[in-house]
Coordinates of C-alpha atoms in Angstrom, one line a residue:
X20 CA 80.1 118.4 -33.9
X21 CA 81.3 116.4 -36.6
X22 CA 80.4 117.2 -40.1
X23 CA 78.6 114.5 -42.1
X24 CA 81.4 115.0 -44.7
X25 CA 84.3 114.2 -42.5
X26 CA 82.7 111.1 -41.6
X27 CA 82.1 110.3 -45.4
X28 CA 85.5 111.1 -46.2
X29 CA 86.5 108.5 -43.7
X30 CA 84.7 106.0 -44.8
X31 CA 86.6 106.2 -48.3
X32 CA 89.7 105.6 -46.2
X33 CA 88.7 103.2 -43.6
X34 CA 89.3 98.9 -43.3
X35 CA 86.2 97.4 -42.3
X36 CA 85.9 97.8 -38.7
X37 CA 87.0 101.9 -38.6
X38 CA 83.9 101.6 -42.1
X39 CA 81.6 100.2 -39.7
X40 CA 82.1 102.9 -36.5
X41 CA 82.3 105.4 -39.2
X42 CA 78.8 104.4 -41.3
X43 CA 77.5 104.4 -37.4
X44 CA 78.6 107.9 -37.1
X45 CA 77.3 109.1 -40.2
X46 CA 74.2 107.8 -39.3
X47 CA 74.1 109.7 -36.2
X48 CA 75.6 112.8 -37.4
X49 CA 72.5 113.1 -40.1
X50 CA 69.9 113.0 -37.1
X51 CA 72.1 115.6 -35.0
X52 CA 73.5 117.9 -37.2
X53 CA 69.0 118.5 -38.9
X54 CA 68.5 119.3 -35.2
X55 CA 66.1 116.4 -34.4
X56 CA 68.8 115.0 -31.6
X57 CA 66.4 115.9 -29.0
X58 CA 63.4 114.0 -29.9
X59 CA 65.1 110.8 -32.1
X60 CA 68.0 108.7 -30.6
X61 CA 70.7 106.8 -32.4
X62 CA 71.9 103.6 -31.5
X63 CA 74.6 101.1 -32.8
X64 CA 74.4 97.7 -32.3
X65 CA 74.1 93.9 -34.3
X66 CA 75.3 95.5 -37.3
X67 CA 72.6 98.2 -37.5
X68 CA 72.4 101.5 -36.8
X69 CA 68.5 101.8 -35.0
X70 CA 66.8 105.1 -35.5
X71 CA 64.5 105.5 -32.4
X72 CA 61.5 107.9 -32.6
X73 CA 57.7 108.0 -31.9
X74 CA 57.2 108.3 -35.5
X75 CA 55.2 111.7 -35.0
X76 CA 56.9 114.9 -36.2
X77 CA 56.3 118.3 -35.2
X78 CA 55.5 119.9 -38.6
X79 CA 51.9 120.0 -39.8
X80 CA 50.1 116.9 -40.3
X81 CA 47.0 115.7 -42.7
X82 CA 46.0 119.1 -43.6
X83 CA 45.3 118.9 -47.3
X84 CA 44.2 115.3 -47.6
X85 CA 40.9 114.5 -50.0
X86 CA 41.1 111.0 -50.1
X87 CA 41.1 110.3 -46.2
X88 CA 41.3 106.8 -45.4
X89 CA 39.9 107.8 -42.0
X90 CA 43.1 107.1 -40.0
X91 CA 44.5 109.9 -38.1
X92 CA 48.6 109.6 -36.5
X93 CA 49.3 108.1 -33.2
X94 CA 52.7 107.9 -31.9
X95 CA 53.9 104.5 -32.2
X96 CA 57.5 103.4 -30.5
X97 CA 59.7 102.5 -33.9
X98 CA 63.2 101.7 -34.1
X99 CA 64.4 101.5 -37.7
X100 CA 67.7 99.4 -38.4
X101 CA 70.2 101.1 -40.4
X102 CA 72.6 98.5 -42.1
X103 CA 76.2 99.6 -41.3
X104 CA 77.7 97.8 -44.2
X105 CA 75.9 98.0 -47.0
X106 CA 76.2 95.6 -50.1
X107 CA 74.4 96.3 -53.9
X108 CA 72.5 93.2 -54.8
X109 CA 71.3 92.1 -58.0
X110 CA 67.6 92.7 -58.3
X111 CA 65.1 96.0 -56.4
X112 CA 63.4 94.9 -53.1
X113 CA 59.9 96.2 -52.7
X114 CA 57.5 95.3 -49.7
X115 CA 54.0 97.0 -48.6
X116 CA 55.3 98.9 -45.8
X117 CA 58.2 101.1 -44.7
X118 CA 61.4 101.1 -47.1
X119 CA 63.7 103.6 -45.1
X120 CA 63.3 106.6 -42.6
X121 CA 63.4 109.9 -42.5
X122 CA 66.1 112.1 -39.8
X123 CA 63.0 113.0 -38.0
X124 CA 62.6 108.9 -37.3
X125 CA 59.4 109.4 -39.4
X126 CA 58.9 105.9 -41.7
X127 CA 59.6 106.4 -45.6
X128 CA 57.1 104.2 -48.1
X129 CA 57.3 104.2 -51.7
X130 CA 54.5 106.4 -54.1
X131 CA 52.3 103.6 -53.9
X132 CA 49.3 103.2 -51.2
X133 CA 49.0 99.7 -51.5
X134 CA 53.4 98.7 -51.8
X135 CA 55.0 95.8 -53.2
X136 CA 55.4 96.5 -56.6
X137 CA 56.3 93.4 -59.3
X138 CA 59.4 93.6 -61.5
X139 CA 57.2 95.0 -64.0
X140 CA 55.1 97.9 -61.7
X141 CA 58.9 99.2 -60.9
X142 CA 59.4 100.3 -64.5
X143 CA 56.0 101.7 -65.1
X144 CA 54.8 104.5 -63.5
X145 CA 51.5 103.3 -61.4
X146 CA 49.1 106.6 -61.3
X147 CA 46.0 104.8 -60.7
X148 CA 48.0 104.1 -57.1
X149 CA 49.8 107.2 -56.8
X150 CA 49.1 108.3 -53.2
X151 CA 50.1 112.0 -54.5
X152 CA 47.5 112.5 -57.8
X153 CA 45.2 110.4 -55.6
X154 CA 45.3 113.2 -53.3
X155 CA 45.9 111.0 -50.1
X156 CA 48.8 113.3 -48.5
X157 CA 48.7 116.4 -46.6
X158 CA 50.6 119.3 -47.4
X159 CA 53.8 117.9 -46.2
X160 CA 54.3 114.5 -48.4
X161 CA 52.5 112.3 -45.5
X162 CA 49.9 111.0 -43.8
X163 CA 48.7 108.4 -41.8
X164 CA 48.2 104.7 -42.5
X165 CA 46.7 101.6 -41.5
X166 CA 49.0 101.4 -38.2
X167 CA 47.6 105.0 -37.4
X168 CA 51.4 105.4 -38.0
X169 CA 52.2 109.3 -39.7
X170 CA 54.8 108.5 -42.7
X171 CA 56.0 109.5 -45.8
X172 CA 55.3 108.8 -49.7
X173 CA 57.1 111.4 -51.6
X174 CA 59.3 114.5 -50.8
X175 CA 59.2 115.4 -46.9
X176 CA 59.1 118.7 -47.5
X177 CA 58.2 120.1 -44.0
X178 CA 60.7 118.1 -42.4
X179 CA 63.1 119.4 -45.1
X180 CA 61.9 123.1 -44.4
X181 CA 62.5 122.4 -40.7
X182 CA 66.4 120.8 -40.6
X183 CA 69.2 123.1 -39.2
X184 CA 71.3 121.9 -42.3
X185 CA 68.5 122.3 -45.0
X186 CA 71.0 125.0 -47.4
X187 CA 73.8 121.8 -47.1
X188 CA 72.2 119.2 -49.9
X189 CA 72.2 116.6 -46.7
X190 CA 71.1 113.4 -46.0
X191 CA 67.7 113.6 -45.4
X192 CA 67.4 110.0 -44.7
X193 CA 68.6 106.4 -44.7
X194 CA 67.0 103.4 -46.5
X195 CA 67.2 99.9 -44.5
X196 CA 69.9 98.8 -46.9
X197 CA 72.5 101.0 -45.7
X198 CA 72.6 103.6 -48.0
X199 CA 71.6 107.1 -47.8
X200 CA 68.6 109.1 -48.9
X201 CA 69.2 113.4 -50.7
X202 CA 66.6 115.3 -51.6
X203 CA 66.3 116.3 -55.2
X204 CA 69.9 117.9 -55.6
X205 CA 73.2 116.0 -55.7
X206 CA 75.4 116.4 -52.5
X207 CA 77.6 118.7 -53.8
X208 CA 74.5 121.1 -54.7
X209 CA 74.2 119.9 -58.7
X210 CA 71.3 119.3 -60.4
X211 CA 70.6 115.8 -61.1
X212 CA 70.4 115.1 -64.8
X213 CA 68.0 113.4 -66.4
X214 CA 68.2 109.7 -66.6
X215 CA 71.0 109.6 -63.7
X216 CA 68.5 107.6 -61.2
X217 CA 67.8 104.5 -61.8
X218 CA 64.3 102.3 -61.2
X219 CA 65.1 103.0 -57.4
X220 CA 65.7 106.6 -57.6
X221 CA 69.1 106.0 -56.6
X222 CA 72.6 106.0 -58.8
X223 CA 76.0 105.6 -57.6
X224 CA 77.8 107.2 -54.7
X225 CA 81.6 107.7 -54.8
X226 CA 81.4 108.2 -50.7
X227 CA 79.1 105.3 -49.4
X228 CA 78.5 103.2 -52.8
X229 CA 75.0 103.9 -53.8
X230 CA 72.7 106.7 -52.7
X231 CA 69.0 107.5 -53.4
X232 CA 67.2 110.8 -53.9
X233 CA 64.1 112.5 -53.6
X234 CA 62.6 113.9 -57.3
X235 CA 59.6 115.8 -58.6
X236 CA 58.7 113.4 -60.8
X237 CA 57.4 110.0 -59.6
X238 CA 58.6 108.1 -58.0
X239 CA 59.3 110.9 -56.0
X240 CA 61.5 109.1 -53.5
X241 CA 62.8 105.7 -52.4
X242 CA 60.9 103.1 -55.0
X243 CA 62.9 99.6 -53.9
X244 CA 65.9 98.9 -52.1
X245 CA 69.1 98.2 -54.4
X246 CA 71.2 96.7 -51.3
X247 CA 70.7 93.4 -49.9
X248 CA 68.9 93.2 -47.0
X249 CA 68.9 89.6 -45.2
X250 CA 66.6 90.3 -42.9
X251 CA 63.9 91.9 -45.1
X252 CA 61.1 90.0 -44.4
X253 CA 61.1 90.8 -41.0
X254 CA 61.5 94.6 -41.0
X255 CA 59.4 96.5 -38.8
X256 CA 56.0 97.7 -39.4
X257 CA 54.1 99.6 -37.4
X258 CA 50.8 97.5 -36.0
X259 CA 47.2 98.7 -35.7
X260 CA 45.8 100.2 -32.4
X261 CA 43.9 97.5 -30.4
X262 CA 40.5 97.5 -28.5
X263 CA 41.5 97.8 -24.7
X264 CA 39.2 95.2 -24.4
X265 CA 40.6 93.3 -27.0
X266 CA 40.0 92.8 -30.8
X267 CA 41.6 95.2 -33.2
X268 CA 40.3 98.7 -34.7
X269 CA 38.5 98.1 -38.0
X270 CA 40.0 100.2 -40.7
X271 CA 39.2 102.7 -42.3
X272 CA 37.6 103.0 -45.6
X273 CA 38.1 106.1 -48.1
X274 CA 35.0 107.5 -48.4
X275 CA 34.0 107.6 -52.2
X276 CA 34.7 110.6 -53.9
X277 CA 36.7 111.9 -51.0
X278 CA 36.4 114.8 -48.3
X279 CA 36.6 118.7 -48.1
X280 CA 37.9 120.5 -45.6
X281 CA 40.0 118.1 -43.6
X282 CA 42.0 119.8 -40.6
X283 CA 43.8 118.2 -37.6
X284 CA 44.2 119.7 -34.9
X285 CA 46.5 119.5 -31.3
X286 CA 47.0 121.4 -28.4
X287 CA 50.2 120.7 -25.4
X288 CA 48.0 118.1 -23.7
X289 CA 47.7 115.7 -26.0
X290 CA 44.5 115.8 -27.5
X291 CA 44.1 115.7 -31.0
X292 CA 41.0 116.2 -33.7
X293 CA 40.5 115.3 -37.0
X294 CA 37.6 117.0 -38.9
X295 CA 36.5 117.1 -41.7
X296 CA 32.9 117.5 -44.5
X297 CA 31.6 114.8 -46.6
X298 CA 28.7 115.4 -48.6
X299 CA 27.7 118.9 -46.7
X300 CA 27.8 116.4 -43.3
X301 CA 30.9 117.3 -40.6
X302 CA 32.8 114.1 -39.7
X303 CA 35.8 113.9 -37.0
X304 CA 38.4 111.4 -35.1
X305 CA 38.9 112.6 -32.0
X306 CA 41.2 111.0 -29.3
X307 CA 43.2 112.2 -26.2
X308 CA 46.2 110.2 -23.5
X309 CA 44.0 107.4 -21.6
X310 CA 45.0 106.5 -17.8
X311 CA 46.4 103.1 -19.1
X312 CA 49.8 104.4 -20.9
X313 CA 49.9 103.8 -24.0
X314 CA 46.6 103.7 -24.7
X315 CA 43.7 106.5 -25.9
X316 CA 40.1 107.8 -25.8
X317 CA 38.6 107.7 -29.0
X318 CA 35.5 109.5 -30.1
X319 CA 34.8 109.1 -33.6
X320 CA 31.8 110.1 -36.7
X321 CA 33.3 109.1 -39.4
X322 CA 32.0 107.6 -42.9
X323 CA 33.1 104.4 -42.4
X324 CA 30.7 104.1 -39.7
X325 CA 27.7 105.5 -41.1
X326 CA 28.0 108.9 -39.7
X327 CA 27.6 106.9 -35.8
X328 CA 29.0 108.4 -32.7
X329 CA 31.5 106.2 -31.3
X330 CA 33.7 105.9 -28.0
X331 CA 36.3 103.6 -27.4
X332 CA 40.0 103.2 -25.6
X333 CA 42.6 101.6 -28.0
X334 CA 46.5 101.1 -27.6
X335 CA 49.8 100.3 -28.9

């Protein structure tokens, strides 16, 4: 297998065609050489490289969580496009939804719950939206959103745990820019010092340009996009379940105060439980694989509903 370094080094080396094959294969070398080759595929093509996964890792999910917003994960077909020739632009992109993704093809969001962050919210720490103090991630940096999509808002430390190549410093990720995500440590294993990353969380690279990292600090992990992204407006997001019968699935609404307790659960077939107390009261989201692929059972008691028991069939 070819090391992620080799295929670095190349690209130091390389015109812009032989940059291009060789970004591609850095990209896929990342995915294969964590391990997660069997369950996320790589693909190059229009300039990208397209991370393909359901978006549902196996590590723990949404144990931990207080301040559910009563979504649980669903895997959701997602294909993220890796730029394969990244440029630095002049000014931080931010947008309310996925900035990068993880090796395991798991979507990467900045701290914030709500996104999009002003000029101004970059530079200043934003705690009163700080999904981590606000206690809306499980144990492993995630949990799942509107979309009913699982993803990531600071360090994936269970996928980290988890990668073949965890004791290497390695890429644990690419942003949609182009460039590539480390964990808190430079590549070469150094501590980064303070005041190296910039509003981003990312400083310069002398392999692919630019590079952003994880930290313990907020913002934790990638804050904005430093490369230029044409297409940035239409990036892909991951879109609520739907009604088999049409009409959407109303969101979710923390419940005030926030939850004890809160355990999901899976077994081999599919089905899956979310449970959890509010107020001395025992709450759950419950749904298993429907007939209609691509689609599933719901039964749900949940705050948002006034404690009602409710059935229903929704899909992707």
């Amino acid at each position: 297998m070819m090391r992620v370094g080799f295929v670095a080094f190349a690209l130091c080396l390389a015109g812009p065609a032989a940059a291009h094959e060789d970004h591609c294969a850095a990209v896929m070398a990342s995915v294969a050489e964590a391990g997660f080759g069997g369950s996320v595929t790589v693909t190059c093509e229009g300039g990208h490289a397209v991370i393909r996964s359901d978006t549902y890792p196996d590590h723990e999910k949404m144990t931990g969580i207080v301040a559910t917003n009563e979504q649980v994960p669903v895997p959701a077909d997602y294909g993220a496009p890796i730029l394969l020739e990244p440029v630095l632009g002049q000014s931080p992109l931010t947008r309310d939804a996925a900035l990068g993704v993880a090796v395991n093809g798991v979507p990467i969001y900045d701290y914030t719950g709500g996104g999009e962050m002003s000029q101004a919210d970059l530079a200043h720490h934003q705690a009163q939206h700080d999904t981590l103090l606000t206690q809306q991630l499980d144990v492993c940096g995630g949990h799942a959103g509107r979309g009913d999509d699982y993803h990531y808002h600071v360090t994936p430390t269970c996928m980290i745990a988890a990668m073949e190549n965890r004791e290497e410093n390695p890429i644990i990720g690419w942003a949609f820019d182009g460039f590539p995500i480390y964990g808190d440590r430079n590549p070469d294993g150094s501590a980064i010092g303070a005041g190296d990353l910039d509003v981003c969380n990312g400083q310069v690279d002398e392999v692919f340009g630019y590079r952003y990292h994880t930290s313990a600090e907020a913002p934790y992990i990638v804050q904005c996009l430093m490369g230029e992204v044409a297409d940035f407006d239409r990036l892909p997001r991951v879109r609520p379940l739907e009604a088999a019968d049409g009409g959407g699935a109303a969101p979710g609404e923390p419940p005030r105060g926030g939850v004890e307790d809160l355990v999901f659960t899976e077994d081999a077939l599919g089905n899956r439980s979310m449970d959890y107390t509010y107020q001395g009261e025992g709450y759950f989201i419950r749904y298993a694989p429907a007939a209609q692929e691509g689609c599933f059972d719901y039964t749900t008691r949940t705050v948002t509903n006034g404690g009602a028991v409710q059935v229903g069939t929704y899909c992707r």
